[in-house]
Tab-separated table of C-alpha atoms in Angstrom:
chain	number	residue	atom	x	y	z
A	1	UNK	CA	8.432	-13.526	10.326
A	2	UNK	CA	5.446	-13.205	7.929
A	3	UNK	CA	1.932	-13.184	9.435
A	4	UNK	CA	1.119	-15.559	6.665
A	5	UNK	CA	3.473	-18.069	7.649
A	6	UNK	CA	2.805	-17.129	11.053
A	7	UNK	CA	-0.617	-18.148	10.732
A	8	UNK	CA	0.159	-21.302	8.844
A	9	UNK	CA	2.288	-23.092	10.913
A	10	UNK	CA	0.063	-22.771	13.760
A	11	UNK	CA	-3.097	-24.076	11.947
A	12	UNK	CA	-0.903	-26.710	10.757
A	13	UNK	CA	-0.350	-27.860	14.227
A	14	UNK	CA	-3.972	-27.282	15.158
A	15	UNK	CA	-5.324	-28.996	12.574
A	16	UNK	CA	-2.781	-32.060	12.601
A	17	UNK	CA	-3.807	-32.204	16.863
A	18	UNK	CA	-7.035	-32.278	15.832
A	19	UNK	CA	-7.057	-34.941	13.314
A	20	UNK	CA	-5.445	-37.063	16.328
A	21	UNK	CA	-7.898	-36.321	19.118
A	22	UNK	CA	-10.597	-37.218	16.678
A	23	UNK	CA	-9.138	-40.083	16.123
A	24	UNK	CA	-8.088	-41.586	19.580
A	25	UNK	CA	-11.813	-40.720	20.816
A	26	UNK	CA	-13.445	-42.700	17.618
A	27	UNK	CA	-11.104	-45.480	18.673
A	28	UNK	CA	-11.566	-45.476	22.021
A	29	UNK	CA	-15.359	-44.904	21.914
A	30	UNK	CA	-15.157	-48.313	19.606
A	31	UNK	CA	-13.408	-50.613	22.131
A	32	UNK	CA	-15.571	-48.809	24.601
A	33	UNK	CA	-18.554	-51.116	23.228
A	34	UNK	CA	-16.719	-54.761	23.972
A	35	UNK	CA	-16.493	-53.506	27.501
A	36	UNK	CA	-20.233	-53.256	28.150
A	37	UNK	CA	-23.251	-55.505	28.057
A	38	UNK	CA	-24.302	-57.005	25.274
A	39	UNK	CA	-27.241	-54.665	24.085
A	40	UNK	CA	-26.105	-51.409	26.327
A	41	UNK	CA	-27.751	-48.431	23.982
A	42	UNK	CA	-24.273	-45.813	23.582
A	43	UNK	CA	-24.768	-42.378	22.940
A	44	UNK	CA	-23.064	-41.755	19.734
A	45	UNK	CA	-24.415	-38.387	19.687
A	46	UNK	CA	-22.518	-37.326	22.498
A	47	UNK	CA	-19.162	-37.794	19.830
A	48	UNK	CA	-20.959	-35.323	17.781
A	49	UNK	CA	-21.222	-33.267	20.683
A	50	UNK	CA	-18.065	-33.190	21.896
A	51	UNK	CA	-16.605	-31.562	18.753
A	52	UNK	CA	-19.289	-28.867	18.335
A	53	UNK	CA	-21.147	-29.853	15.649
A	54	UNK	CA	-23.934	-31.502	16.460
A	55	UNK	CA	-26.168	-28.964	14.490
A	56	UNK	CA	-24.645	-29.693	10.741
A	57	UNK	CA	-24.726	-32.955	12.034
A	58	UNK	CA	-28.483	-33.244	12.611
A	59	UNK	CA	-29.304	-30.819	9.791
A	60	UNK	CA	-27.796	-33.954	7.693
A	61	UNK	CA	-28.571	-37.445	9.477
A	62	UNK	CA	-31.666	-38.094	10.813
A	63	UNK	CA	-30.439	-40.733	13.540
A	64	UNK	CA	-27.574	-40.522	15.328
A	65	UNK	CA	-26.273	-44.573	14.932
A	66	UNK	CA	-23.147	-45.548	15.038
A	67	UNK	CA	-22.467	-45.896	11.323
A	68	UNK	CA	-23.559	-42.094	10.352
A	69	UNK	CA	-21.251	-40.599	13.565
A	70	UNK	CA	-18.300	-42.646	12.481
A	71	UNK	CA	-19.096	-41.381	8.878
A	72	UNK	CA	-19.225	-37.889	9.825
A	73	UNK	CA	-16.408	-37.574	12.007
A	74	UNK	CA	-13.924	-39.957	10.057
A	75	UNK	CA	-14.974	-38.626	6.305
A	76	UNK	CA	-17.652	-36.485	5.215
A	77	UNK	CA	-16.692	-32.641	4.799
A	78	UNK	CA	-17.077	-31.107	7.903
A	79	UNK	CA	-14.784	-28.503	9.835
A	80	UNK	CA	-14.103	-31.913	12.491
A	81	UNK	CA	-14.091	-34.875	10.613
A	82	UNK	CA	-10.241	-35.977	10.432
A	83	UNK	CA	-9.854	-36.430	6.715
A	84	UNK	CA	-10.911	-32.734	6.605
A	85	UNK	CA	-8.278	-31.585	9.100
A	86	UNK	CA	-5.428	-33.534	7.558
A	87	UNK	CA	-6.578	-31.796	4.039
A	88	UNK	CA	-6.640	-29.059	5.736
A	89	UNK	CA	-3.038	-29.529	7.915
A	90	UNK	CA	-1.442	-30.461	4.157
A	91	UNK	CA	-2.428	-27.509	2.262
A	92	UNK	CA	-0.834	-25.275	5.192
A	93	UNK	CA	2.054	-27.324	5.362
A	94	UNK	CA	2.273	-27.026	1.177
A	95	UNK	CA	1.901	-23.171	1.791
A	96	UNK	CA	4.704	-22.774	4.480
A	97	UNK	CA	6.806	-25.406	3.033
A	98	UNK	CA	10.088	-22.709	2.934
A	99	UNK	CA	9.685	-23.060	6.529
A	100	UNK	CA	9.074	-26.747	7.882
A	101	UNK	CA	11.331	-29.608	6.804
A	102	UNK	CA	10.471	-31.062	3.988
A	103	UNK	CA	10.227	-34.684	5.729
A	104	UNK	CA	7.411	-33.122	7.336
A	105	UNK	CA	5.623	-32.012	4.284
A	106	UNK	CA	6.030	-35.610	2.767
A	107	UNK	CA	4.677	-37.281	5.712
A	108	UNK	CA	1.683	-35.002	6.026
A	109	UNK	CA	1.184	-35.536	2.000
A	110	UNK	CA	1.638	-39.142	2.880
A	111	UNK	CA	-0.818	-39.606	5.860
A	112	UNK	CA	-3.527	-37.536	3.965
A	113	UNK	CA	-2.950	-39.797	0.458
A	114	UNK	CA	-3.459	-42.862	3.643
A	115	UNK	CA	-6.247	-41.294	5.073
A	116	UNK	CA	-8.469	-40.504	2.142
A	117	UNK	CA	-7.853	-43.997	0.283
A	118	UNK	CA	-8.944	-45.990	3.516
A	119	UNK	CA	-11.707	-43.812	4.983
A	120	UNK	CA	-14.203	-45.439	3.617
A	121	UNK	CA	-13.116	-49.331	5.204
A	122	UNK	CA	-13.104	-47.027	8.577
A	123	UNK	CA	-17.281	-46.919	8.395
A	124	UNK	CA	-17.049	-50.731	9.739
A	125	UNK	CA	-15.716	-51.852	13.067
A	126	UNK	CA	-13.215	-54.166	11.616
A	127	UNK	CA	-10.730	-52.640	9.790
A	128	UNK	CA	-11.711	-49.160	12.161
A	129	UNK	CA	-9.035	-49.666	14.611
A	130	UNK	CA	-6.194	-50.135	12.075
A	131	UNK	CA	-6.830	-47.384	10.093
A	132	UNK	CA	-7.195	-44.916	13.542
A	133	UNK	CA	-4.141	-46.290	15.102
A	134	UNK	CA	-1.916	-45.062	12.182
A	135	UNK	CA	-3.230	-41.724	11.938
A	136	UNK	CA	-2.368	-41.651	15.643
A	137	UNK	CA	0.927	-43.069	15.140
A	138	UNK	CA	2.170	-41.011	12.222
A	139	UNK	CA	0.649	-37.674	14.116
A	140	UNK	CA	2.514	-38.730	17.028
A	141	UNK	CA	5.621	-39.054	14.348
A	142	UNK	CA	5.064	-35.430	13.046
A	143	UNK	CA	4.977	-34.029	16.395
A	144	UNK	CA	8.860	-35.354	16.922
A	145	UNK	CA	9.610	-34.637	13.755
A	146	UNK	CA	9.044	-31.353	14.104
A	147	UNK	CA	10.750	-30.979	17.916
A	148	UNK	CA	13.419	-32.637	16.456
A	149	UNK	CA	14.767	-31.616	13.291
A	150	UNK	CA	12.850	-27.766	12.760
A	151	UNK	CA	14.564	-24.841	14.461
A	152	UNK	CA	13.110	-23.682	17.564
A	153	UNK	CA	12.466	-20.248	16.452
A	154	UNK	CA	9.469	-17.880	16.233
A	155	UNK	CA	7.548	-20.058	13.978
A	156	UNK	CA	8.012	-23.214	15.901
A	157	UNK	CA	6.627	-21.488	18.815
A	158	UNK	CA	3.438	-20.826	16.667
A	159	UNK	CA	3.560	-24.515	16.216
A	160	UNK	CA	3.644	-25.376	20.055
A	161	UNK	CA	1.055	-22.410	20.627
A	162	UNK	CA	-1.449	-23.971	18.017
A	163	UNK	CA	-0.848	-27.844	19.334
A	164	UNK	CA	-1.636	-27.014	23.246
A	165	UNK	CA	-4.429	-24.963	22.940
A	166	UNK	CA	-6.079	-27.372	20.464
A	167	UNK	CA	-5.207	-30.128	23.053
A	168	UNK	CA	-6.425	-27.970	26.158
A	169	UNK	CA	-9.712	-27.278	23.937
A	170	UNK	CA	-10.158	-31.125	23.200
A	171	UNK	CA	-9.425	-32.100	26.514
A	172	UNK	CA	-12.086	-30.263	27.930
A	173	UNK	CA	-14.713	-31.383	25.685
A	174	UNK	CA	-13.372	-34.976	26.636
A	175	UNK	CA	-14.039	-34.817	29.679
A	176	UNK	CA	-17.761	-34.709	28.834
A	177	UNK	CA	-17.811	-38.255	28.113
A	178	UNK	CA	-18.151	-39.205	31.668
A	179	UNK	CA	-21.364	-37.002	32.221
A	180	UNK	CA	-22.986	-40.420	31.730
A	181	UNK	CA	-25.004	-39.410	28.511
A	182	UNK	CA	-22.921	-41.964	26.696
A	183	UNK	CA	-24.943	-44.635	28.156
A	184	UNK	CA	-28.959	-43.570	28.289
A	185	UNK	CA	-30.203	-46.784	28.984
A	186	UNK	CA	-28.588	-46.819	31.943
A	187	UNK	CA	-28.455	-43.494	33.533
A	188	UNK	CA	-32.425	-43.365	33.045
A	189	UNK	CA	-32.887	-46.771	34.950
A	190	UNK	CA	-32.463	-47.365	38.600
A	191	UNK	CA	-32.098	-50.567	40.588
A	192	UNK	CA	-32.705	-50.914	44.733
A	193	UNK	CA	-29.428	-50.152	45.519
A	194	UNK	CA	-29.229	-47.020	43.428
A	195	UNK	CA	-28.546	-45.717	39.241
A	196	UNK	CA	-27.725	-48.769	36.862
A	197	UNK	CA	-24.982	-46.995	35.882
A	198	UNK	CA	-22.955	-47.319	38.470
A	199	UNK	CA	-21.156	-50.730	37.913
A	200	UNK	CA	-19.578	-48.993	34.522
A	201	UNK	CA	-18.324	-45.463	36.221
A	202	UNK	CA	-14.824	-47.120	36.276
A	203	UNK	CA	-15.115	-48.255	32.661
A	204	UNK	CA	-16.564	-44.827	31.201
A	205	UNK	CA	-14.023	-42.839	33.106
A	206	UNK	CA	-11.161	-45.563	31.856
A	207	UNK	CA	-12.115	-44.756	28.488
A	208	UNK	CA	-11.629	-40.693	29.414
A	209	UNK	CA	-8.283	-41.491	30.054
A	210	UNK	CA	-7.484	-43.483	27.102
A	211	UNK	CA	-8.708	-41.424	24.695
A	212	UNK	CA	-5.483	-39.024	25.438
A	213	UNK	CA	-3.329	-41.562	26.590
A	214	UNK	CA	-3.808	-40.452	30.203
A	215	UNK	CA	-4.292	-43.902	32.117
A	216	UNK	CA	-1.162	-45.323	32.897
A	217	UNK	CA	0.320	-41.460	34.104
A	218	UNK	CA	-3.322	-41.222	36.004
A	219	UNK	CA	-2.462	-44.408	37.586
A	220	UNK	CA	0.864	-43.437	38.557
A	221	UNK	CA	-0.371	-39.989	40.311
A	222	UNK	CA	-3.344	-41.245	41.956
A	223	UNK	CA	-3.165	-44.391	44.000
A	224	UNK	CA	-6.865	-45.065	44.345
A	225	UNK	CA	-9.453	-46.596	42.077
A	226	UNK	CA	-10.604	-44.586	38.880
A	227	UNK	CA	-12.911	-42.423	39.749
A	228	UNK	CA	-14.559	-38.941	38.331
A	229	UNK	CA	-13.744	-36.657	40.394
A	230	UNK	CA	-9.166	-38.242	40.587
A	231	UNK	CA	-9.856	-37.910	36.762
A	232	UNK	CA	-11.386	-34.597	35.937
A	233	UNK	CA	-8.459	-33.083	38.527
A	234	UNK	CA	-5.861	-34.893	36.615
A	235	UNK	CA	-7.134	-33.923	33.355
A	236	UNK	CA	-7.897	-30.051	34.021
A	237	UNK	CA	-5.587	-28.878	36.615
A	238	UNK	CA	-2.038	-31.608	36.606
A	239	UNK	CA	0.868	-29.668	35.716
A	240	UNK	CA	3.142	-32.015	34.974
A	241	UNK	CA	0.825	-34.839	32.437
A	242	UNK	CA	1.474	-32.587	28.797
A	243	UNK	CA	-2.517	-32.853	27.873
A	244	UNK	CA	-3.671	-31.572	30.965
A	245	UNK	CA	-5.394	-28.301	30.506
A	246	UNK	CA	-3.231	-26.629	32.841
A	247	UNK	CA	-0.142	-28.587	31.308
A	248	UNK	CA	-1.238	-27.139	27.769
A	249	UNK	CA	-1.739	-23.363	28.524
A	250	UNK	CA	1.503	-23.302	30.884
A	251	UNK	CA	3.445	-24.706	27.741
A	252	UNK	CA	1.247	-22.207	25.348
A	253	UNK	CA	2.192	-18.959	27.603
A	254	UNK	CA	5.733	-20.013	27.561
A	255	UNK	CA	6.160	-19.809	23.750
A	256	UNK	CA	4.252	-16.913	23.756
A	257	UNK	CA	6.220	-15.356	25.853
A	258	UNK	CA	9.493	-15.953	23.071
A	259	UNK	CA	7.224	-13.609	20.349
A	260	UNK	CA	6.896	-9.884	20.297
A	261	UNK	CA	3.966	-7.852	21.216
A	262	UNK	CA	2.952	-10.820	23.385
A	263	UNK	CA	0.854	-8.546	26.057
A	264	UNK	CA	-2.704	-9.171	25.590
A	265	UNK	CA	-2.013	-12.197	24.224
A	266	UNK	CA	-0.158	-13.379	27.723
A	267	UNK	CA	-3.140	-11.890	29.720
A	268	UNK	CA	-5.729	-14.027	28.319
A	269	UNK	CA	-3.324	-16.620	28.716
A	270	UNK	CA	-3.217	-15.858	32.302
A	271	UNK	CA	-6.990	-15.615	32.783
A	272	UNK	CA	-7.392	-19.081	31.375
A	273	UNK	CA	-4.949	-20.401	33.634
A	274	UNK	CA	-6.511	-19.446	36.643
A	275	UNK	CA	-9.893	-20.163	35.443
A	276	UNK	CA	-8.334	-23.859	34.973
A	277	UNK	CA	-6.056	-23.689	38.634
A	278	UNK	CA	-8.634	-22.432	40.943
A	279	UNK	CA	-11.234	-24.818	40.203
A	280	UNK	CA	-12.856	-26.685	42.869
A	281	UNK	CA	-14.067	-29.899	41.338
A	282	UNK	CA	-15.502	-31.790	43.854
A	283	UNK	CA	-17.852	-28.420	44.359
A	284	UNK	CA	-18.374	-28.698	40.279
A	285	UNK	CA	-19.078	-31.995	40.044
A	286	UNK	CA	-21.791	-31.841	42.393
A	287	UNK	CA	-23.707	-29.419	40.007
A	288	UNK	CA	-21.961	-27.188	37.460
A	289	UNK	CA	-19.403	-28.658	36.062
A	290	UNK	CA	-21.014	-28.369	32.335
A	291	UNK	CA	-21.304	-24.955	32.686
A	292	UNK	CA	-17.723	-24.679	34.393
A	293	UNK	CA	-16.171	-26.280	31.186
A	294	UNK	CA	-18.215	-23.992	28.622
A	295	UNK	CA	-16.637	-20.836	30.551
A	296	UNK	CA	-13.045	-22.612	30.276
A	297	UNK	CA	-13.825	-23.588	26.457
A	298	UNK	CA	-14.446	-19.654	26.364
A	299	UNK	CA	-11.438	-18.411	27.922
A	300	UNK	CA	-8.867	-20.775	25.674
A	301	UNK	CA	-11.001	-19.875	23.020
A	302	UNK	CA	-10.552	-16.184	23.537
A	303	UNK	CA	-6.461	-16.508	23.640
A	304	UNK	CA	-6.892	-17.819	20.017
A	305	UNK	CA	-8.889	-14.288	19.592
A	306	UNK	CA	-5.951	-12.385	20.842
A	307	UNK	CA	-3.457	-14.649	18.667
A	308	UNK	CA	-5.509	-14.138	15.981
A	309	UNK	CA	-5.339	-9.838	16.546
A	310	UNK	CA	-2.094	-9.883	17.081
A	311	UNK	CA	-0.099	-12.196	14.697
A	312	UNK	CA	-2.230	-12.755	12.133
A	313	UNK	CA	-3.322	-10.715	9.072
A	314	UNK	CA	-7.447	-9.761	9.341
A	315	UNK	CA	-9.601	-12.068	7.930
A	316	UNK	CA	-13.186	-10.590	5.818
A	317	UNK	CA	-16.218	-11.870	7.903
């Protein structure tokens, strides 16, 4: 196939994975807030963090309230915000449209058209959820759309490449959200018995699992109470949950193993895995786990290097 198309269909899935994750962590951050005491200060910042760009951000709000994150991530131009990525997933899909069905063309056209008239009610917490939960659902919609009615061929495997290593790379910046920086108040207070905080360490790392769906498969493969260090194993390293990182990168190495020329491309594939497998987090959460994830973002960011070297025609920088 084309390296045009090649490159296409993957960013298509990236940026239609992306538009989801965005989403589920806006609305799960939201509900987050009904869960807490009444006047708990919430990090919104950390949001900004997790998607890497908390420097266009600041260059362009000068407080980071709820109202301007939700703005920025939901609708302004950025390279994160979802309306962005679902422009961005329909002009792909309009350019490779010889080679997805054409339901999934409409439905993309039809979820951006939804997206962009309604972003703006999203900026309040009311109508917030609604709007989220349907570009969830209809994301969730393309992705069986796609498994079910496109051949399973070289450029569908470019579409399961781009979706898991955008969902290994959220995943790991997800997991962030139980550092306790979403909730300054309380990690800078202490009380006799200990950090404020700890009475909500259930809550915040409930709300880690929901924001990919992961609590009710968490609860079925770990028996215990929710805790950080059940969750950040279940999240990096299950094999069996499909937005685990090591879930994602198995599932990523296995298409990539259907193309041609696939060497360096599997290698880097295989260094991420083990980066991911031999982890020791109850070491890492005791001190280094931040640093830990940065060195994972860079190995699943480096197998989009080698995709990018091989496949895909050069790009001017």
């Amino acid at each position: 196939m084309l390296s045009r198309v090649a490159q296409r269909v993957y960013w298509l899935a990236r940026y239609l994975e992306r538009a989801e994750n965005t989403a589920r962590l806006l609305n799960v951050f939201s509900t987050l807030l009904l869960d807490l005491p009444r006047g708990t200060k919430v990090g919104w910042h950390t949001l900004v963090e997790i998607t890497g760009t908390d420097g266009e951000f600041d260059e362009r709000n000068r407080a980071a309230d709820e109202r301007s994150v939700i703005r920025f991530l939901l609708s302004e131009s950025n390279g994160l915000s979802i309306l962005n990525s679902l422009a961005m997933a329909r002009e792909n899909a309009r350019t490779a449209r010889e080679i997805i069905p054409a339901e999934a063309f409409e439905q993309i056209n039809n979820l951006y058209i939804y997206g962009k008239e309604n972003a703006a009610k999203g900026i309040s917490r009311g109508p917030r959820h609604e709007l989220l939960h349907q570009i969830i659902c209809n994301c969730q919609q393309l992705t069986g759309l796609l498994a079910g009615t496109m051949s399973h061929n070289a450029a569908y495997s470019f579409i399961r490449i781009g979706r898991n290593l955008e969902r290994a790379d959220m995943t790991t910046r997800i997991v962030d959200v139980g550092s306790g920086s979403l909730l300054p108040d309380l990690t800078s207070r202490t009380d006799g018995d200990g950090p404020a905080s700890e009475p909500y360490e259930n809550i915040l790392w409930m709300s880690v699992l929901r924001s990919i769906s992961a609590y009710q498969m968490y609860r079925q493969h770990v028996r215990d109470r929710v805790n950080a260090e059940d969750v950040v194993m279940f999240l990096l390293q299950d094999g069996l949950f499909p937005r685990a990182v090591v879930h994602c990168l198995t599932a990523a190495q296995s298409s990539v193993e259907d193309l041609p020329h696939n060497e360096n491309v599997l290698r880097q594939v295989a260094l991420a895995l083990r980066h991911a497998r031999e982890a020791k987090i109850p070491e890492l959460l005791d001190g280094g786990l931040f640093q830990y994830l940065d060195e994972l973002q860079v190995q699943i960011g480096a197998v989009h290097i080698r995709i990018a070297e091989t496949w895909f025609l050069p790009t001017n920088t």
